[in-house]
Amino acid sequence: MATSAPVPTSLSFFSSSLFLSSSSTKLLTRFSISFKSSSKPKLSISSQLSTLPILSFTGEKIGETYLDLKSAPPETARAVVHRAIITDQQNKRRGTASTLTRSEVRGGGRKPYPQKKTGRARRGSMRTPLRRGGGVIFGPKPRDWSIKINKKEKRLAISTALSSAAENTIVVEEFGDKFEKPKTKDFIEALKRWGLDPKQKSMFLMMEVPENVSKSSRNIGTLRMLTPRTLNLFDILNCDNLVLTPDAVDYLNGRYGEDYEGDTDDDDDDDDEGEEEGGEEADENDDAAQ
């Protein structure tokens, strides 16, 4: 009899409650259809997730909050997140790998031995790919691996991943002033008070990381301290626990919520026009300099 494989405990979107139909996490979803005169109706889902506990620095529960994020529909969520993570990983490739072809290998210009009367195979050059030290057939050459993804699609992927991580997310009050001096031992004790295992991967999202907090946590290999500027999809999917501060929760609800209006069609057009104007001014300055 076939047995079902155990469900992993990681926050990977493959095991997330947002992508699995059978889940214990309660999601309050509302469907909204927005109509535009120049576009087709667009269906979006806003997931108000179950309440998140707010813990004090000593580990006591002092309140509750929630994340109200815009998420992709379940049938397309996996594809959106997969496309975004592939884009991030591929854009990090430097593309500097390079090998030498037989025409670029140094030396080997003379014929190694006579064509006939040796009983050996014919050889015209020592640089042939069939010999050691010769060229490489179809080897890598420097290239640009970067690919493009729309800003709205990338933001939707991040918000969808955050929604999938909500079941292992806690909120901790601001603790930047709790560390009078850098000490890793104190930070590990704080993790245990918050119910976190120092051996598991944890990601902290804070608006600002104080110097003492940064120095106290940098020797913990399983820990990632991020700010809104460094927030990325890979670290969200790669962690086992997600720790937020109240200000970070407000930032996420405002930046990745349903009511965010930062990138409208008009804004995109204005950005394109600004780039074109900047390019024209640069061309005029070059002409004047010449």
PDB file of C-alpha atoms in Angstrom:
ATOM      1  CA  MET A   1       0.000   0.000   0.000  1.00  0.00           C
ATOM      2  CA  ALA A   2       1.398   3.391  -0.978  1.00  0.00           C
ATOM      3  CA  THR A   3       1.968   5.829   1.854  1.00  0.00           C
ATOM      4  CA  SER A   4       1.743   9.579   1.549  1.00  0.00           C
ATOM      5  CA  ALA A   5       4.952  11.566   1.963  1.00  0.00           C
ATOM      6  CA  PRO A   6       5.162  13.775   5.052  1.00  0.00           C
ATOM      7  CA  VAL A   7       4.489  17.458   4.535  1.00  0.00           C
ATOM      8  CA  PRO A   8       7.689  19.519   5.014  1.00  0.00           C
ATOM      9  CA  THR A   9       7.716  22.173   7.711  1.00  0.00           C
ATOM     10  CA  SER A  10       9.632  24.730   5.642  1.00  0.00           C
ATOM     11  CA  LEU A  11       8.009  27.954   4.506  1.00  0.00           C
ATOM     12  CA  SER A  12       8.602  26.951   0.904  1.00  0.00           C
ATOM     13  CA  PHE A  13       5.630  27.790  -1.297  1.00  0.00           C
ATOM     14  CA  PHE A  14       5.351  24.098  -2.215  1.00  0.00           C
ATOM     15  CA  SER A  15       4.158  23.340   1.327  1.00  0.00           C
ATOM     16  CA  SER A  16       2.396  26.617   2.008  1.00  0.00           C
ATOM     17  CA  SER A  17      -1.190  26.859   3.122  1.00  0.00           C
ATOM     18  CA  LEU A  18      -1.868  29.223   0.266  1.00  0.00           C
ATOM     19  CA  PHE A  19      -1.070  26.559  -2.339  1.00  0.00           C
ATOM     20  CA  LEU A  20      -2.536  23.482  -0.620  1.00  0.00           C
ATOM     21  CA  SER A  21      -6.250  22.905  -0.477  1.00  0.00           C
ATOM     22  CA  SER A  22      -6.105  20.976   2.823  1.00  0.00           C
ATOM     23  CA  SER A  23      -4.699  23.358   5.418  1.00  0.00           C
ATOM     24  CA  SER A  24      -5.389  24.211   9.015  1.00  0.00           C
ATOM     25  CA  THR A  25      -4.709  27.927   8.576  1.00  0.00           C
ATOM     26  CA  LYS A  26      -7.845  30.022   8.318  1.00  0.00           C
ATOM     27  CA  LEU A  27      -7.816  32.576   5.548  1.00  0.00           C
ATOM     28  CA  LEU A  28     -10.427  35.271   5.154  1.00  0.00           C
ATOM     29  CA  THR A  29     -10.407  36.012   1.445  1.00  0.00           C
ATOM     30  CA  ARG A  30     -12.425  38.534  -0.451  1.00  0.00           C
ATOM     31  CA  PHE A  31     -12.735  38.675  -4.203  1.00  0.00           C
ATOM     32  CA  SER A  32     -12.835  41.981  -5.976  1.00  0.00           C
ATOM     33  CA  ILE A  33     -13.234  42.630  -9.686  1.00  0.00           C
ATOM     34  CA  SER A  34     -11.955  45.948 -10.941  1.00  0.00           C
ATOM     35  CA  PHE A  35     -13.135  47.265 -14.317  1.00  0.00           C
ATOM     36  CA  LYS A  36     -11.197  49.707 -16.445  1.00  0.00           C
ATOM     37  CA  SER A  37     -12.308  51.314 -19.646  1.00  0.00           C
ATOM     38  CA  SER A  38      -9.119  50.368 -21.497  1.00  0.00           C
ATOM     39  CA  SER A  39      -8.438  46.940 -20.017  1.00  0.00           C
ATOM     40  CA  LYS A  40     -10.089  43.605 -19.294  1.00  0.00           C
ATOM     41  CA  PRO A  41     -11.639  42.786 -15.897  1.00  0.00           C
ATOM     42  CA  LYS A  42      -8.935  41.700 -13.456  1.00  0.00           C
ATOM     43  CA  LEU A  43      -9.524  39.314 -10.569  1.00  0.00           C
ATOM     44  CA  SER A  44      -7.476  39.804  -7.424  1.00  0.00           C
ATOM     45  CA  ILE A  45      -7.571  38.203  -4.003  1.00  0.00           C
ATOM     46  CA  SER A  46      -6.853  39.990  -0.746  1.00  0.00           C
ATOM     47  CA  SER A  47      -6.081  37.549   2.060  1.00  0.00           C
ATOM     48  CA  GLN A  48      -6.640  38.752   5.611  1.00  0.00           C
ATOM     49  CA  LEU A  49      -4.761  36.067   7.470  1.00  0.00           C
ATOM     50  CA  SER A  50      -5.444  34.788  10.947  1.00  0.00           C
ATOM     51  CA  THR A  51      -4.257  37.003  13.765  1.00  0.00           C
ATOM     52  CA  LEU A  52      -0.563  37.078  14.601  1.00  0.00           C
ATOM     53  CA  PRO A  53       0.594  37.264  18.229  1.00  0.00           C
ATOM     54  CA  ILE A  54       2.628  40.242  19.381  1.00  0.00           C
ATOM     55  CA  LEU A  55       5.288  39.222  21.895  1.00  0.00           C
ATOM     56  CA  SER A  56       7.251  41.379  24.276  1.00  0.00           C
ATOM     57  CA  PHE A  57      11.010  41.191  24.618  1.00  0.00           C
ATOM     58  CA  THR A  58      10.526  38.794  27.544  1.00  0.00           C
ATOM     59  CA  GLY A  59       8.342  36.461  25.461  1.00  0.00           C
ATOM     60  CA  GLU A  60       4.917  37.395  26.884  1.00  0.00           C
ATOM     61  CA  LYS A  61       1.937  37.934  24.611  1.00  0.00           C
ATOM     62  CA  ILE A  62       0.906  41.589  24.717  1.00  0.00           C
ATOM     63  CA  GLY A  63      -1.464  41.853  21.741  1.00  0.00           C
ATOM     64  CA  GLU A  64      -2.483  40.684  18.295  1.00  0.00           C
ATOM     65  CA  THR A  65      -2.268  41.971  14.751  1.00  0.00           C
ATOM     66  CA  TYR A  66      -2.803  40.683  11.232  1.00  0.00           C
ATOM     67  CA  LEU A  67      -1.416  40.843   7.725  1.00  0.00           C
ATOM     68  CA  ASP A  68      -3.752  42.045   4.991  1.00  0.00           C
ATOM     69  CA  LEU A  69      -1.844  41.246   1.805  1.00  0.00           C
ATOM     70  CA  LYS A  70      -2.748  40.993  -1.835  1.00  0.00           C
ATOM     71  CA  SER A  71      -2.161  37.416  -3.023  1.00  0.00           C
ATOM     72  CA  ALA A  72      -2.316  35.624  -6.340  1.00  0.00           C
ATOM     73  CA  PRO A  73      -5.214  33.211  -6.952  1.00  0.00           C
ATOM     74  CA  PRO A  74      -4.399  29.636  -5.853  1.00  0.00           C
ATOM     75  CA  GLU A  75      -4.363  28.332  -9.422  1.00  0.00           C
ATOM     76  CA  THR A  76      -1.634  30.797 -10.479  1.00  0.00           C
ATOM     77  CA  ALA A  77       0.204  31.409  -7.187  1.00  0.00           C
ATOM     78  CA  ARG A  78       2.841  28.710  -7.756  1.00  0.00           C
ATOM     79  CA  ALA A  79       3.615  29.999 -11.242  1.00  0.00           C
ATOM     80  CA  VAL A  80       3.941  33.624 -10.101  1.00  0.00           C
ATOM     81  CA  VAL A  81       6.290  32.797  -7.220  1.00  0.00           C
ATOM     82  CA  HIS A  82       8.314  30.366  -9.354  1.00  0.00           C
ATOM     83  CA  ARG A  83       8.822  32.931 -12.098  1.00  0.00           C
ATOM     84  CA  ALA A  84       9.931  35.582  -9.608  1.00  0.00           C
ATOM     85  CA  ILE A  85      12.433  33.345  -7.781  1.00  0.00           C
ATOM     86  CA  ILE A  86      13.910  32.105 -11.061  1.00  0.00           C
ATOM     87  CA  THR A  87      14.290  35.718 -12.196  1.00  0.00           C
ATOM     88  CA  ASP A  88      16.066  36.723  -8.983  1.00  0.00           C
ATOM     89  CA  GLN A  89      18.448  33.783  -9.077  1.00  0.00           C
ATOM     90  CA  GLN A  90      19.227  34.156 -12.775  1.00  0.00           C
ATOM     91  CA  ASN A  91      19.859  37.891 -12.500  1.00  0.00           C
ATOM     92  CA  LYS A  92      22.525  37.191  -9.882  1.00  0.00           C
ATOM     93  CA  ARG A  93      24.611  35.245 -12.394  1.00  0.00           C
ATOM     94  CA  ARG A  94      27.693  37.188 -13.416  1.00  0.00           C
ATOM     95  CA  GLY A  95      28.016  35.402 -16.745  1.00  0.00           C
ATOM     96  CA  THR A  96      31.822  35.596 -16.755  1.00  0.00           C
ATOM     97  CA  ALA A  97      32.547  31.895 -17.357  1.00  0.00           C
ATOM     98  CA  SER A  98      34.765  31.537 -20.410  1.00  0.00           C
ATOM     99  CA  THR A  99      36.717  28.739 -22.099  1.00  0.00           C
ATOM    100  CA  LEU A 100      39.195  28.747 -24.989  1.00  0.00           C
ATOM    101  CA  THR A 101      38.388  27.303 -28.375  1.00  0.00           C
ATOM    102  CA  ARG A 102      41.062  25.579 -30.463  1.00  0.00           C
ATOM    103  CA  SER A 103      41.813  28.864 -32.223  1.00  0.00           C
ATOM    104  CA  GLU A 104      42.411  30.640 -28.889  1.00  0.00           C
ATOM    105  CA  VAL A 105      44.651  28.056 -27.205  1.00  0.00           C
ATOM    106  CA  ARG A 106      48.259  29.137 -27.117  1.00  0.00           C
ATOM    107  CA  GLY A 107      50.826  27.124 -29.114  1.00  0.00           C
ATOM    108  CA  GLY A 108      50.307  23.958 -31.112  1.00  0.00           C
ATOM    109  CA  GLY A 109      50.820  25.556 -34.512  1.00  0.00           C
ATOM    110  CA  ARG A 110      53.045  22.837 -35.924  1.00  0.00           C
ATOM    111  CA  LYS A 111      51.949  19.385 -37.003  1.00  0.00           C
ATOM    112  CA  PRO A 112      52.721  17.014 -34.093  1.00  0.00           C
ATOM    113  CA  TYR A 113      53.986  14.124 -36.265  1.00  0.00           C
ATOM    114  CA  PRO A 114      54.001  13.146 -39.940  1.00  0.00           C
ATOM    115  CA  GLN A 115      50.756  12.379 -41.677  1.00  0.00           C
ATOM    116  CA  LYS A 116      51.802   8.906 -42.808  1.00  0.00           C
ATOM    117  CA  LYS A 117      54.002   5.930 -41.895  1.00  0.00           C
ATOM    118  CA  THR A 118      53.453   6.193 -38.134  1.00  0.00           C
ATOM    119  CA  GLY A 119      50.482   3.876 -37.724  1.00  0.00           C
ATOM    120  CA  ARG A 120      48.713   6.514 -35.687  1.00  0.00           C
ATOM    121  CA  ALA A 121      45.666   8.612 -36.377  1.00  0.00           C
ATOM    122  CA  ARG A 122      46.101  11.772 -38.410  1.00  0.00           C
ATOM    123  CA  ARG A 123      46.827  14.890 -36.332  1.00  0.00           C
ATOM    124  CA  GLY A 124      46.983  18.390 -37.725  1.00  0.00           C
ATOM    125  CA  SER A 125      47.391  20.377 -34.493  1.00  0.00           C
ATOM    126  CA  MET A 126      48.119  19.957 -30.800  1.00  0.00           C
ATOM    127  CA  ARG A 127      45.224  22.322 -30.047  1.00  0.00           C
ATOM    128  CA  THR A 128      42.531  19.896 -31.130  1.00  0.00           C
ATOM    129  CA  PRO A 129      39.756  19.358 -28.548  1.00  0.00           C
ATOM    130  CA  LEU A 130      40.511  15.627 -28.647  1.00  0.00           C
ATOM    131  CA  ARG A 131      43.844  16.098 -26.887  1.00  0.00           C
ATOM    132  CA  ARG A 132      44.661  17.200 -23.383  1.00  0.00           C
ATOM    133  CA  GLY A 133      45.329  20.935 -23.214  1.00  0.00           C
ATOM    134  CA  GLY A 134      43.450  21.608 -26.412  1.00  0.00           C
ATOM    135  CA  GLY A 135      40.398  23.733 -27.014  1.00  0.00           C
ATOM    136  CA  VAL A 136      36.923  23.175 -25.616  1.00  0.00           C
ATOM    137  CA  ILE A 137      33.989  22.264 -27.813  1.00  0.00           C
ATOM    138  CA  PHE A 138      30.846  24.354 -27.177  1.00  0.00           C
ATOM    139  CA  GLY A 139      32.245  25.703 -23.907  1.00  0.00           C
ATOM    140  CA  PRO A 140      30.737  28.668 -22.020  1.00  0.00           C
ATOM    141  CA  LYS A 141      31.446  32.203 -23.137  1.00  0.00           C
ATOM    142  CA  PRO A 142      30.645  35.503 -21.353  1.00  0.00           C
ATOM    143  CA  ARG A 143      26.964  36.323 -21.702  1.00  0.00           C
ATOM    144  CA  ASP A 144      24.179  38.299 -20.062  1.00  0.00           C
ATOM    145  CA  TRP A 145      21.796  36.026 -18.148  1.00  0.00           C
ATOM    146  CA  SER A 146      19.476  38.758 -16.882  1.00  0.00           C
ATOM    147  CA  ILE A 147      15.772  38.527 -17.619  1.00  0.00           C
ATOM    148  CA  LYS A 148      12.984  41.007 -16.977  1.00  0.00           C
ATOM    149  CA  ILE A 149       9.964  40.756 -14.731  1.00  0.00           C
ATOM    150  CA  ASN A 150       7.220  43.310 -14.248  1.00  0.00           C
ATOM    151  CA  LYS A 151       7.285  45.285 -10.996  1.00  0.00           C
ATOM    152  CA  LYS A 152       3.675  44.413 -10.214  1.00  0.00           C
ATOM    153  CA  GLU A 153       4.330  40.722 -10.793  1.00  0.00           C
ATOM    154  CA  LYS A 154       7.385  40.740  -8.535  1.00  0.00           C
ATOM    155  CA  ARG A 155       5.486  42.552  -5.788  1.00  0.00           C
ATOM    156  CA  LEU A 156       2.634  40.057  -6.092  1.00  0.00           C
ATOM    157  CA  ALA A 157       5.102  37.164  -5.753  1.00  0.00           C
ATOM    158  CA  ILE A 158       6.586  38.640  -2.563  1.00  0.00           C
ATOM    159  CA  SER A 159       3.170  39.286  -1.024  1.00  0.00           C
ATOM    160  CA  THR A 160       2.039  35.776  -1.945  1.00  0.00           C
ATOM    161  CA  ALA A 161       5.137  34.280  -0.310  1.00  0.00           C
ATOM    162  CA  LEU A 162       4.567  36.365   2.815  1.00  0.00           C
ATOM    163  CA  SER A 163       1.001  35.110   2.953  1.00  0.00           C
ATOM    164  CA  SER A 164       2.230  31.527   2.708  1.00  0.00           C
ATOM    165  CA  ALA A 165       4.618  32.138   5.617  1.00  0.00           C
ATOM    166  CA  ALA A 166       1.940  33.547   7.932  1.00  0.00           C
ATOM    167  CA  GLU A 167       1.408  30.317   9.859  1.00  0.00           C
ATOM    168  CA  ASN A 168       5.007  30.448  11.146  1.00  0.00           C
ATOM    169  CA  THR A 169       5.121  34.205  11.658  1.00  0.00           C
ATOM    170  CA  ILE A 170       5.306  36.099  14.950  1.00  0.00           C
ATOM    171  CA  VAL A 171       5.443  39.786  15.763  1.00  0.00           C
ATOM    172  CA  VAL A 172       7.896  41.084  18.377  1.00  0.00           C
ATOM    173  CA  GLU A 173       7.862  44.539  19.877  1.00  0.00           C
ATOM    174  CA  GLU A 174      10.688  46.898  19.029  1.00  0.00           C
ATOM    175  CA  PHE A 175      13.784  45.560  20.784  1.00  0.00           C
ATOM    176  CA  GLY A 176      16.510  47.726  19.311  1.00  0.00           C
ATOM    177  CA  ASP A 177      17.126  49.529  22.610  1.00  0.00           C
ATOM    178  CA  LYS A 178      17.137  46.304  24.660  1.00  0.00           C
ATOM    179  CA  PHE A 179      20.745  45.489  23.767  1.00  0.00           C
ATOM    180  CA  GLU A 180      23.085  47.812  25.604  1.00  0.00           C
ATOM    181  CA  LYS A 181      26.118  46.127  24.058  1.00  0.00           C
ATOM    182  CA  PRO A 182      26.681  43.491  21.344  1.00  0.00           C
ATOM    183  CA  LYS A 183      26.367  40.011  22.796  1.00  0.00           C
ATOM    184  CA  THR A 184      25.398  36.923  20.811  1.00  0.00           C
ATOM    185  CA  LYS A 185      24.448  34.955  23.929  1.00  0.00           C
ATOM    186  CA  ASP A 186      21.766  37.505  24.838  1.00  0.00           C
ATOM    187  CA  PHE A 187      20.273  37.320  21.343  1.00  0.00           C
ATOM    188  CA  ILE A 188      20.117  33.506  21.464  1.00  0.00           C
ATOM    189  CA  GLU A 189      18.338  33.690  24.815  1.00  0.00           C
ATOM    190  CA  ALA A 190      15.833  36.130  23.294  1.00  0.00           C
ATOM    191  CA  LEU A 191      15.180  33.697  20.446  1.00  0.00           C
ATOM    192  CA  LYS A 192      14.383  30.941  22.927  1.00  0.00           C
ATOM    193  CA  ARG A 193      12.009  33.224  24.856  1.00  0.00           C
ATOM    194  CA  TRP A 194      10.150  33.898  21.610  1.00  0.00           C
ATOM    195  CA  GLY A 195       9.785  30.170  20.968  1.00  0.00           C
ATOM    196  CA  LEU A 196      12.349  30.047  18.158  1.00  0.00           C
ATOM    197  CA  ASP A 197      15.000  27.383  17.735  1.00  0.00           C
ATOM    198  CA  PRO A 198      18.419  28.954  17.043  1.00  0.00           C
ATOM    199  CA  LYS A 199      19.239  25.954  14.835  1.00  0.00           C
ATOM    200  CA  GLN A 200      16.329  26.712  12.515  1.00  0.00           C
ATOM    201  CA  LYS A 201      16.427  29.368   9.825  1.00  0.00           C
ATOM    202  CA  SER A 202      14.817  32.598  10.968  1.00  0.00           C
ATOM    203  CA  MET A 203      14.314  35.853   9.100  1.00  0.00           C
ATOM    204  CA  PHE A 204      13.829  39.159  10.905  1.00  0.00           C
ATOM    205  CA  LEU A 205      12.226  42.072   9.103  1.00  0.00           C
ATOM    206  CA  MET A 206      12.801  45.423  10.811  1.00  0.00           C
ATOM    207  CA  MET A 207      12.497  48.966   9.547  1.00  0.00           C
ATOM    208  CA  GLU A 208      15.990  49.694  10.860  1.00  0.00           C
ATOM    209  CA  VAL A 209      18.569  47.330  12.341  1.00  0.00           C
ATOM    210  CA  PRO A 210      20.443  48.975  15.243  1.00  0.00           C
ATOM    211  CA  GLU A 211      24.165  48.435  15.414  1.00  0.00           C
ATOM    212  CA  ASN A 212      24.063  46.398  18.650  1.00  0.00           C
ATOM    213  CA  VAL A 213      21.335  44.135  17.237  1.00  0.00           C
ATOM    214  CA  SER A 214      23.269  43.641  14.002  1.00  0.00           C
ATOM    215  CA  LYS A 215      26.473  42.757  15.829  1.00  0.00           C
ATOM    216  CA  SER A 216      24.663  40.471  18.290  1.00  0.00           C
ATOM    217  CA  SER A 217      23.048  38.432  15.506  1.00  0.00           C
ATOM    218  CA  ARG A 218      25.726  38.347  12.812  1.00  0.00           C
ATOM    219  CA  ASN A 219      27.498  35.298  14.315  1.00  0.00           C
ATOM    220  CA  ILE A 220      24.296  33.217  14.139  1.00  0.00           C
ATOM    221  CA  GLY A 221      24.522  31.437  10.792  1.00  0.00           C
ATOM    222  CA  THR A 222      20.813  30.559  10.619  1.00  0.00           C
ATOM    223  CA  LEU A 223      19.664  34.146  11.075  1.00  0.00           C
ATOM    224  CA  ARG A 224      18.905  36.834   8.509  1.00  0.00           C
ATOM    225  CA  MET A 225      18.300  40.463   9.507  1.00  0.00           C
ATOM    226  CA  LEU A 226      16.522  42.334   6.703  1.00  0.00           C
ATOM    227  CA  THR A 227      15.064  45.770   6.162  1.00  0.00           C
ATOM    228  CA  PRO A 228      12.474  46.838   3.558  1.00  0.00           C
ATOM    229  CA  ARG A 229      15.378  47.785   1.292  1.00  0.00           C
ATOM    230  CA  THR A 230      16.896  44.283   1.421  1.00  0.00           C
ATOM    231  CA  LEU A 231      13.654  42.265   1.522  1.00  0.00           C
ATOM    232  CA  ASN A 232      13.800  39.548  -1.141  1.00  0.00           C
ATOM    233  CA  LEU A 233      11.824  36.512  -2.196  1.00  0.00           C
ATOM    234  CA  PHE A 234      14.558  33.913  -1.675  1.00  0.00           C
ATOM    235  CA  ASP A 235      15.020  34.637   2.036  1.00  0.00           C
ATOM    236  CA  ILE A 236      11.252  34.526   2.594  1.00  0.00           C
ATOM    237  CA  LEU A 237      10.972  31.077   1.040  1.00  0.00           C
ATOM    238  CA  ASN A 238      14.195  29.797   2.584  1.00  0.00           C
ATOM    239  CA  CYS A 239      13.402  30.540   6.239  1.00  0.00           C
ATOM    240  CA  ASP A 240      11.561  28.388   8.762  1.00  0.00           C
ATOM    241  CA  ASN A 241      10.348  31.258  10.947  1.00  0.00           C
ATOM    242  CA  LEU A 242       9.465  34.829  10.095  1.00  0.00           C
ATOM    243  CA  VAL A 243       9.769  37.532  12.781  1.00  0.00           C
ATOM    244  CA  LEU A 244       8.294  40.984  12.228  1.00  0.00           C
ATOM    245  CA  THR A 245       8.075  44.181  14.206  1.00  0.00           C
ATOM    246  CA  PRO A 246       4.823  46.210  14.462  1.00  0.00           C
ATOM    247  CA  ASP A 247       6.255  48.867  12.149  1.00  0.00           C
ATOM    248  CA  ALA A 248       7.231  46.167   9.655  1.00  0.00           C
ATOM    249  CA  VAL A 249       3.661  44.805   9.718  1.00  0.00           C
ATOM    250  CA  ASP A 250       2.300  48.277   8.935  1.00  0.00           C
ATOM    251  CA  TYR A 251       4.843  48.609   6.121  1.00  0.00           C
ATOM    252  CA  LEU A 252       3.885  45.255   4.581  1.00  0.00           C
ATOM    253  CA  ASN A 253       0.160  46.023   4.787  1.00  0.00           C
ATOM    254  CA  GLY A 254       0.759  49.359   3.110  1.00  0.00           C
ATOM    255  CA  ARG A 255       3.283  48.208   0.499  1.00  0.00           C
ATOM    256  CA  TYR A 256       1.817  44.825  -0.440  1.00  0.00           C
ATOM    257  CA  GLY A 257      -1.821  45.338   0.520  1.00  0.00           C
ATOM    258  CA  GLU A 258      -4.877  45.665  -1.671  1.00  0.00           C
ATOM    259  CA  ASP A 259      -5.009  49.452  -1.351  1.00  0.00           C
ATOM    260  CA  TYR A 260      -1.463  50.096  -2.595  1.00  0.00           C
ATOM    261  CA  GLU A 261      -1.506  52.476  -5.575  1.00  0.00           C
ATOM    262  CA  GLY A 262       2.186  53.127  -6.083  1.00  0.00           C
ATOM    263  CA  ASP A 263       2.582  51.648  -9.574  1.00  0.00           C
ATOM    264  CA  THR A 264      -0.378  52.714 -11.674  1.00  0.00           C
ATOM    265  CA  ASP A 265      -0.447  52.822 -15.440  1.00  0.00           C
ATOM    266  CA  ASP A 266      -0.035  56.598 -15.348  1.00  0.00           C
ATOM    267  CA  ASP A 267       3.034  56.296 -13.116  1.00  0.00           C
ATOM    268  CA  ASP A 268       4.614  53.790 -15.490  1.00  0.00           C
ATOM    269  CA  ASP A 269       4.016  56.149 -18.410  1.00  0.00           C
ATOM    270  CA  ASP A 270       5.518  59.052 -16.482  1.00  0.00           C
ATOM    271  CA  ASP A 271       8.599  56.970 -15.667  1.00  0.00           C
ATOM    272  CA  ASP A 272       9.058  56.061 -19.313  1.00  0.00           C
ATOM    273  CA  GLU A 273       8.714  59.698 -20.350  1.00  0.00           C
ATOM    274  CA  GLY A 274      11.224  60.719 -17.689  1.00  0.00           C
ATOM    275  CA  GLU A 275      13.745  58.204 -18.985  1.00  0.00           C
ATOM    276  CA  GLU A 276      13.252  59.419 -22.556  1.00  0.00           C
ATOM    277  CA  GLU A 277      13.672  63.062 -21.515  1.00  0.00           C
ATOM    278  CA  GLY A 278      16.788  62.181 -19.564  1.00  0.00           C
ATOM    279  CA  GLY A 279      18.216  60.376 -22.586  1.00  0.00           C
ATOM    280  CA  GLU A 280      17.520  63.333 -24.868  1.00  0.00           C
ATOM    281  CA  GLU A 281      19.199  65.744 -22.437  1.00  0.00           C
ATOM    282  CA  ALA A 282      22.233  63.477 -22.230  1.00  0.00           C
ATOM    283  CA  ASP A 283      22.470  63.367 -26.023  1.00  0.00           C
ATOM    284  CA  GLU A 284      22.251  67.162 -26.211  1.00  0.00           C
ATOM    285  CA  ASN A 285      25.002  67.546 -23.628  1.00  0.00           C
ATOM    286  CA  ASP A 286      27.224  65.131 -25.559  1.00  0.00           C
ATOM    287  CA  ASP A 287      26.675  67.060 -28.763  1.00  0.00           C
ATOM    288  CA  ALA A 288      27.488  70.323 -27.014  1.00  0.00           C
ATOM    289  CA  ALA A 289      30.662  68.838 -25.556  1.00  0.00           C
ATOM    290  CA  GLN A 290      31.792  67.677 -28.989  1.00  0.00           C
TER     291      GLN A 290
END
